[in-house]
Amino acid sequence: MLTWTTLLATAVACGQERPVAQDGIAPSAQEHASTPSPAPEEGSKAPADTAEHSDEPRESDIGPDHSLFEGKVTLADGRRVAMHYRRGEGLFEQHQIPNAGGWTKPRLIYRTRTPACQGIELQASDGTVTAIADFGLYCADGEPPTESIAAVGMGDLRRWDHHLTKDFDGWERVTVTDHGRKATFVNRSLKGHTTLVWTLTGGFSDPVDKHAD
């Protein structure tokens, strides 16, 4: 029998934070969140990682060449991070700590049923890992993405922040500064450029457009 306490706890657990509008960016085109495993519930805490004790991370289920839908990077301290797409599910992350017994279980960073684009760009700098990933119908065949993800992991890599921009050409590169406490994602075009900033204390801000003179 449901009690008022149970109903209240359920309502709080299901709450989600609405994206904030930015001049020049449509409100529906933005989402930024911290995404713990196993599901990307806004505001929830990440559980402890559980190693799978496998020698290699899980492969993407998109083929025939699944390596086109995966990415790996090694940090300066020897830790490794891997990401892969799952068909109809989204973007997943795993990481490995040297001498710790294998890779962590796949963690869902961003959930979507939209087909994935080829390539996941992973970069590590000063203990902070950044990722660029895109989704879109026929995107793997060269069509532009409709869902562009910027993601940042830090510390023990149990916490990942991600930002979604819709109907966007995707982020081209990212620069990590301030000893790993700041990451700036950039997209440049003939019309100008768009930047997206993440900081350790504030998370993701809203994208900022600057038009060419």
PDB file of C-alpha atoms in Angstrom:
ATOM      1  CA  MET A   1       0.000   0.000   0.000  1.00  0.00           C
ATOM      2  CA  LEU A   2       1.485   3.341  -1.046  1.00  0.00           C
ATOM      3  CA  THR A   3       2.006   5.946   1.673  1.00  0.00           C
ATOM      4  CA  TRP A   4       2.283   9.697   1.334  1.00  0.00           C
ATOM      5  CA  THR A   5       6.020   9.363   2.188  1.00  0.00           C
ATOM      6  CA  THR A   6       6.532   6.892  -0.671  1.00  0.00           C
ATOM      7  CA  LEU A   7       4.664   9.107  -3.137  1.00  0.00           C
ATOM      8  CA  LEU A   8       6.661  12.173  -2.080  1.00  0.00           C
ATOM      9  CA  ALA A   9      10.011  10.343  -2.417  1.00  0.00           C
ATOM     10  CA  THR A  10       9.020   9.111  -5.878  1.00  0.00           C
ATOM     11  CA  ALA A  11       8.068  12.607  -7.022  1.00  0.00           C
ATOM     12  CA  VAL A  12      11.372  14.067  -5.816  1.00  0.00           C
ATOM     13  CA  ALA A  13      13.428  11.305  -7.472  1.00  0.00           C
ATOM     14  CA  CYS A  14      11.765  11.914 -10.837  1.00  0.00           C
ATOM     15  CA  GLY A  15      12.337  15.668 -10.873  1.00  0.00           C
ATOM     16  CA  GLN A  16      14.348  17.105 -13.705  1.00  0.00           C
ATOM     17  CA  GLU A  17      16.003  20.455 -14.266  1.00  0.00           C
ATOM     18  CA  ARG A  18      14.806  22.464 -17.237  1.00  0.00           C
ATOM     19  CA  PRO A  19      17.418  23.981 -19.589  1.00  0.00           C
ATOM     20  CA  VAL A  20      18.101  27.703 -19.422  1.00  0.00           C
ATOM     21  CA  ALA A  21      17.609  29.872 -22.508  1.00  0.00           C
ATOM     22  CA  GLN A  22      20.490  31.884 -23.979  1.00  0.00           C
ATOM     23  CA  ASP A  23      20.245  34.741 -26.442  1.00  0.00           C
ATOM     24  CA  GLY A  24      20.711  33.378 -29.943  1.00  0.00           C
ATOM     25  CA  ILE A  25      20.175  29.755 -28.855  1.00  0.00           C
ATOM     26  CA  ALA A  26      16.707  28.221 -28.876  1.00  0.00           C
ATOM     27  CA  PRO A  27      15.701  26.912 -25.415  1.00  0.00           C
ATOM     28  CA  SER A  28      14.726  23.538 -26.892  1.00  0.00           C
ATOM     29  CA  ALA A  29      18.225  23.179 -28.343  1.00  0.00           C
ATOM     30  CA  GLN A  30      20.017  23.073 -24.985  1.00  0.00           C
ATOM     31  CA  GLU A  31      20.502  20.592 -22.204  1.00  0.00           C
ATOM     32  CA  HIS A  32      23.266  20.355 -19.664  1.00  0.00           C
ATOM     33  CA  ALA A  33      23.424  17.853 -16.838  1.00  0.00           C
ATOM     34  CA  SER A  34      25.562  15.692 -14.605  1.00  0.00           C
ATOM     35  CA  THR A  35      24.892  12.126 -15.710  1.00  0.00           C
ATOM     36  CA  PRO A  36      25.646   9.278 -13.291  1.00  0.00           C
ATOM     37  CA  SER A  37      25.205   5.575 -14.059  1.00  0.00           C
ATOM     38  CA  PRO A  38      23.071   3.652 -14.781  1.00  0.00           C
ATOM     39  CA  ALA A  39      20.588   6.205 -16.152  1.00  0.00           C
ATOM     40  CA  PRO A  40      20.945   9.939 -16.818  1.00  0.00           C
ATOM     41  CA  GLU A  41      18.715  11.181 -14.002  1.00  0.00           C
ATOM     42  CA  GLU A  42      19.273  14.847 -13.263  1.00  0.00           C
ATOM     43  CA  GLY A  43      20.648  15.642  -9.812  1.00  0.00           C
ATOM     44  CA  SER A  44      21.187  12.065  -8.658  1.00  0.00           C
ATOM     45  CA  LYS A  45      24.454  10.808  -7.202  1.00  0.00           C
ATOM     46  CA  ALA A  46      26.777   8.393  -8.962  1.00  0.00           C
ATOM     47  CA  PRO A  47      27.112   4.977  -7.301  1.00  0.00           C
ATOM     48  CA  ALA A  48      30.439   3.280  -6.751  1.00  0.00           C
ATOM     49  CA  ASP A  49      31.918   1.702  -9.868  1.00  0.00           C
ATOM     50  CA  THR A  50      31.906  -2.073 -10.165  1.00  0.00           C
ATOM     51  CA  ALA A  51      34.666  -3.681 -12.228  1.00  0.00           C
ATOM     52  CA  GLU A  52      33.743  -6.198 -14.907  1.00  0.00           C
ATOM     53  CA  HIS A  53      37.220  -7.771 -14.701  1.00  0.00           C
ATOM     54  CA  SER A  54      37.482  -7.765 -18.484  1.00  0.00           C
ATOM     55  CA  ASP A  55      40.708  -7.103 -20.324  1.00  0.00           C
ATOM     56  CA  GLU A  56      39.027  -4.790 -22.848  1.00  0.00           C
ATOM     57  CA  PRO A  57      36.036  -2.408 -22.690  1.00  0.00           C
ATOM     58  CA  ARG A  58      32.736  -3.368 -24.313  1.00  0.00           C
ATOM     59  CA  GLU A  59      32.559  -2.876 -28.059  1.00  0.00           C
ATOM     60  CA  SER A  60      29.911  -0.908 -29.895  1.00  0.00           C
ATOM     61  CA  ASP A  61      27.127  -2.970 -31.424  1.00  0.00           C
ATOM     62  CA  ILE A  62      27.099  -0.789 -34.569  1.00  0.00           C
ATOM     63  CA  GLY A  63      28.876  -2.328 -37.549  1.00  0.00           C
ATOM     64  CA  PRO A  64      30.268  -3.730 -39.650  1.00  0.00           C
ATOM     65  CA  ASP A  65      33.334  -1.848 -38.344  1.00  0.00           C
ATOM     66  CA  HIS A  66      32.386  -1.164 -34.726  1.00  0.00           C
ATOM     67  CA  SER A  67      35.714   0.614 -34.100  1.00  0.00           C
ATOM     68  CA  LEU A  68      34.329   3.616 -36.014  1.00  0.00           C
ATOM     69  CA  PHE A  69      31.803   4.057 -33.186  1.00  0.00           C
ATOM     70  CA  GLU A  70      34.244   3.853 -30.271  1.00  0.00           C
ATOM     71  CA  GLY A  71      36.974   5.955 -28.666  1.00  0.00           C
ATOM     72  CA  LYS A  72      39.809   5.497 -26.146  1.00  0.00           C
ATOM     73  CA  VAL A  73      42.260   7.755 -24.321  1.00  0.00           C
ATOM     74  CA  THR A  74      45.005   7.231 -21.705  1.00  0.00           C
ATOM     75  CA  LEU A  75      45.594   9.694 -18.871  1.00  0.00           C
ATOM     76  CA  ALA A  76      49.056  10.719 -17.701  1.00  0.00           C
ATOM     77  CA  ASP A  77      48.693   8.596 -14.542  1.00  0.00           C
ATOM     78  CA  GLY A  78      48.005   5.445 -16.563  1.00  0.00           C
ATOM     79  CA  ARG A  79      44.231   5.319 -16.246  1.00  0.00           C
ATOM     80  CA  ARG A  80      42.329   4.591 -19.445  1.00  0.00           C
ATOM     81  CA  VAL A  81      38.904   5.783 -20.565  1.00  0.00           C
ATOM     82  CA  ALA A  82      36.776   4.276 -23.327  1.00  0.00           C
ATOM     83  CA  MET A  83      33.440   5.292 -24.838  1.00  0.00           C
ATOM     84  CA  HIS A  84      31.149   3.524 -27.260  1.00  0.00           C
ATOM     85  CA  TYR A  85      27.714   3.865 -28.833  1.00  0.00           C
ATOM     86  CA  ARG A  86      24.904   1.346 -28.376  1.00  0.00           C
ATOM     87  CA  ARG A  87      22.211   1.132 -31.009  1.00  0.00           C
ATOM     88  CA  GLY A  88      18.969   2.696 -29.762  1.00  0.00           C
ATOM     89  CA  GLU A  89      20.499   3.462 -26.334  1.00  0.00           C
ATOM     90  CA  GLY A  90      23.113   6.224 -26.614  1.00  0.00           C
ATOM     91  CA  LEU A  91      26.636   7.010 -25.400  1.00  0.00           C
ATOM     92  CA  PHE A  92      28.404   4.869 -22.765  1.00  0.00           C
ATOM     93  CA  GLU A  93      31.627   5.288 -20.780  1.00  0.00           C
ATOM     94  CA  GLN A  94      33.997   2.870 -19.060  1.00  0.00           C
ATOM     95  CA  HIS A  95      37.333   3.449 -17.348  1.00  0.00           C
ATOM     96  CA  GLN A  96      40.173   1.341 -16.029  1.00  0.00           C
ATOM     97  CA  ILE A  97      42.443   1.967 -13.060  1.00  0.00           C
ATOM     98  CA  PRO A  98      45.860   0.266 -13.317  1.00  0.00           C
ATOM     99  CA  ASN A  99      46.105  -2.914 -11.206  1.00  0.00           C
ATOM    100  CA  ALA A 100      42.447  -2.582 -10.133  1.00  0.00           C
ATOM    101  CA  GLY A 101      41.099  -5.680 -11.868  1.00  0.00           C
ATOM    102  CA  GLY A 102      39.519  -4.577 -15.108  1.00  0.00           C
ATOM    103  CA  TRP A 103      37.154  -2.074 -16.658  1.00  0.00           C
ATOM    104  CA  THR A 104      34.171  -0.556 -14.876  1.00  0.00           C
ATOM    105  CA  LYS A 105      30.686  -1.484 -16.006  1.00  0.00           C
ATOM    106  CA  PRO A 106      29.379   0.636 -18.916  1.00  0.00           C
ATOM    107  CA  ARG A 107      27.922   3.921 -17.645  1.00  0.00           C
ATOM    108  CA  LEU A 108      25.230   5.678 -19.663  1.00  0.00           C
ATOM    109  CA  ILE A 109      26.367   9.245 -20.347  1.00  0.00           C
ATOM    110  CA  TYR A 110      23.620  10.296 -22.756  1.00  0.00           C
ATOM    111  CA  ARG A 111      20.460   8.383 -23.644  1.00  0.00           C
ATOM    112  CA  THR A 112      18.981   8.667 -27.147  1.00  0.00           C
ATOM    113  CA  ARG A 113      17.393   6.461 -29.795  1.00  0.00           C
ATOM    114  CA  THR A 114      18.863   8.612 -32.584  1.00  0.00           C
ATOM    115  CA  PRO A 115      21.487   6.804 -34.727  1.00  0.00           C
ATOM    116  CA  ALA A 116      25.100   7.620 -33.860  1.00  0.00           C
ATOM    117  CA  CYS A 117      27.623   9.430 -36.031  1.00  0.00           C
ATOM    118  CA  GLN A 118      31.006   7.861 -36.628  1.00  0.00           C
ATOM    119  CA  GLY A 119      33.742   8.801 -34.201  1.00  0.00           C
ATOM    120  CA  ILE A 120      34.023   9.779 -30.540  1.00  0.00           C
ATOM    121  CA  GLU A 121      36.721  12.368 -29.808  1.00  0.00           C
ATOM    122  CA  LEU A 122      38.305  11.768 -26.395  1.00  0.00           C
ATOM    123  CA  GLN A 123      40.998  13.998 -24.904  1.00  0.00           C
ATOM    124  CA  ALA A 124      42.784  13.933 -21.525  1.00  0.00           C
ATOM    125  CA  SER A 125      44.565  16.888 -19.932  1.00  0.00           C
ATOM    126  CA  ASP A 126      45.531  17.570 -16.301  1.00  0.00           C
ATOM    127  CA  GLY A 127      43.368  14.690 -15.067  1.00  0.00           C
ATOM    128  CA  THR A 128      40.244  15.923 -16.884  1.00  0.00           C
ATOM    129  CA  VAL A 129      38.741  13.936 -19.759  1.00  0.00           C
ATOM    130  CA  THR A 130      36.609  15.557 -22.458  1.00  0.00           C
ATOM    131  CA  ALA A 131      34.453  13.914 -25.102  1.00  0.00           C
ATOM    132  CA  ILE A 132      32.724  15.048 -28.289  1.00  0.00           C
ATOM    133  CA  ALA A 133      29.996  12.801 -29.717  1.00  0.00           C
ATOM    134  CA  ASP A 134      27.193  13.322 -32.239  1.00  0.00           C
ATOM    135  CA  PHE A 135      23.932  11.694 -33.293  1.00  0.00           C
ATOM    136  CA  GLY A 136      21.683  12.151 -36.311  1.00  0.00           C
ATOM    137  CA  LEU A 137      19.635  10.281 -38.893  1.00  0.00           C
ATOM    138  CA  TYR A 138      22.003   9.129 -41.667  1.00  0.00           C
ATOM    139  CA  CYS A 139      24.807  10.929 -39.802  1.00  0.00           C
ATOM    140  CA  ALA A 140      27.125   7.944 -40.190  1.00  0.00           C
ATOM    141  CA  ASP A 141      26.715   8.391 -43.964  1.00  0.00           C
ATOM    142  CA  GLY A 142      27.712  12.047 -43.910  1.00  0.00           C
ATOM    143  CA  GLU A 143      24.532  13.918 -42.995  1.00  0.00           C
ATOM    144  CA  PRO A 144      24.916  16.642 -40.310  1.00  0.00           C
ATOM    145  CA  PRO A 145      24.146  15.718 -36.689  1.00  0.00           C
ATOM    146  CA  THR A 146      20.979  16.747 -34.914  1.00  0.00           C
ATOM    147  CA  GLU A 147      22.209  15.998 -31.373  1.00  0.00           C
ATOM    148  CA  SER A 148      25.698  17.191 -30.392  1.00  0.00           C
ATOM    149  CA  ILE A 149      27.158  16.130 -27.049  1.00  0.00           C
ATOM    150  CA  ALA A 150      29.989  17.724 -25.088  1.00  0.00           C
ATOM    151  CA  ALA A 151      30.987  15.732 -21.997  1.00  0.00           C
ATOM    152  CA  VAL A 152      33.526  16.154 -19.202  1.00  0.00           C
ATOM    153  CA  GLY A 153      34.752  13.668 -16.595  1.00  0.00           C
ATOM    154  CA  MET A 154      37.046  14.549 -13.712  1.00  0.00           C
ATOM    155  CA  GLY A 155      38.605  13.183 -10.534  1.00  0.00           C
ATOM    156  CA  ASP A 156      37.825   9.505 -10.023  1.00  0.00           C
ATOM    157  CA  LEU A 157      35.662   9.605 -13.197  1.00  0.00           C
ATOM    158  CA  ARG A 158      32.516   8.571 -11.329  1.00  0.00           C
ATOM    159  CA  ARG A 159      30.950  11.910 -12.256  1.00  0.00           C
ATOM    160  CA  TRP A 160      30.355  13.025 -15.848  1.00  0.00           C
ATOM    161  CA  ASP A 161      28.736  16.278 -16.950  1.00  0.00           C
ATOM    162  CA  HIS A 162      27.213  16.484 -20.410  1.00  0.00           C
ATOM    163  CA  HIS A 163      25.642  19.199 -22.557  1.00  0.00           C
ATOM    164  CA  LEU A 164      23.279  18.637 -25.484  1.00  0.00           C
ATOM    165  CA  THR A 165      22.882  21.059 -28.387  1.00  0.00           C
ATOM    166  CA  LYS A 166      20.283  20.171 -31.021  1.00  0.00           C
ATOM    167  CA  ASP A 167      20.385  20.874 -34.781  1.00  0.00           C
ATOM    168  CA  PHE A 168      24.004  21.940 -34.566  1.00  0.00           C
ATOM    169  CA  ASP A 169      27.036  21.045 -36.701  1.00  0.00           C
ATOM    170  CA  GLY A 170      28.909  19.633 -33.713  1.00  0.00           C
ATOM    171  CA  TRP A 171      31.911  20.704 -31.650  1.00  0.00           C
ATOM    172  CA  GLU A 172      35.197  20.702 -33.562  1.00  0.00           C
ATOM    173  CA  ARG A 173      37.711  20.884 -30.745  1.00  0.00           C
ATOM    174  CA  VAL A 174      38.112  21.439 -27.009  1.00  0.00           C
ATOM    175  CA  THR A 175      40.809  23.167 -24.955  1.00  0.00           C
ATOM    176  CA  VAL A 176      41.404  22.331 -21.278  1.00  0.00           C
ATOM    177  CA  THR A 177      42.943  25.059 -19.089  1.00  0.00           C
ATOM    178  CA  ASP A 178      43.241  26.168 -15.444  1.00  0.00           C
ATOM    179  CA  HIS A 179      44.891  22.866 -14.434  1.00  0.00           C
ATOM    180  CA  GLY A 180      41.956  20.821 -15.656  1.00  0.00           C
ATOM    181  CA  ARG A 181      39.274  22.974 -14.052  1.00  0.00           C
ATOM    182  CA  LYS A 182      38.033  24.578 -17.294  1.00  0.00           C
ATOM    183  CA  ALA A 183      37.178  23.177 -20.738  1.00  0.00           C
ATOM    184  CA  THR A 184      36.184  25.269 -23.765  1.00  0.00           C
ATOM    185  CA  PHE A 185      34.431  23.590 -26.704  1.00  0.00           C
ATOM    186  CA  VAL A 186      34.520  25.456 -30.024  1.00  0.00           C
ATOM    187  CA  ASN A 187      32.781  25.291 -33.408  1.00  0.00           C
ATOM    188  CA  ARG A 188      33.964  27.662 -36.155  1.00  0.00           C
ATOM    189  CA  SER A 189      32.241  28.554 -39.422  1.00  0.00           C
ATOM    190  CA  LEU A 190      32.341  31.295 -42.047  1.00  0.00           C
ATOM    191  CA  LYS A 191      29.571  33.071 -40.122  1.00  0.00           C
ATOM    192  CA  GLY A 192      31.545  33.169 -36.875  1.00  0.00           C
ATOM    193  CA  HIS A 193      32.101  30.752 -34.027  1.00  0.00           C
ATOM    194  CA  THR A 194      30.257  29.209 -31.099  1.00  0.00           C
ATOM    195  CA  THR A 195      31.851  28.416 -27.729  1.00  0.00           C
ATOM    196  CA  LEU A 196      30.674  26.284 -24.833  1.00  0.00           C
ATOM    197  CA  VAL A 197      32.464  26.559 -21.465  1.00  0.00           C
ATOM    198  CA  TRP A 198      32.571  24.020 -18.650  1.00  0.00           C
ATOM    199  CA  THR A 199      34.122  24.748 -15.230  1.00  0.00           C
ATOM    200  CA  LEU A 200      34.668  22.505 -12.240  1.00  0.00           C
ATOM    201  CA  THR A 201      32.660  24.783  -9.956  1.00  0.00           C
ATOM    202  CA  GLY A 202      29.859  25.792 -12.325  1.00  0.00           C
ATOM    203  CA  GLY A 203      29.485  22.958 -14.819  1.00  0.00           C
ATOM    204  CA  PHE A 204      28.374  23.906 -18.318  1.00  0.00           C
ATOM    205  CA  SER A 205      27.292  27.411 -19.213  1.00  0.00           C
ATOM    206  CA  ASP A 206      25.067  28.106 -22.226  1.00  0.00           C
ATOM    207  CA  PRO A 207      26.642  28.246 -25.713  1.00  0.00           C
ATOM    208  CA  VAL A 208      27.702  31.701 -26.901  1.00  0.00           C
ATOM    209  CA  ASP A 209      27.590  32.744 -30.569  1.00  0.00           C
ATOM    210  CA  LYS A 210      29.992  35.336 -31.948  1.00  0.00           C
ATOM    211  CA  HIS A 211      29.319  36.434 -35.508  1.00  0.00           C
ATOM    212  CA  ALA A 212      32.153  37.243 -37.901  1.00  0.00           C
ATOM    213  CA  ASP A 213      32.727  40.928 -38.652  1.00  0.00           C
TER     214      ASP A 213
END
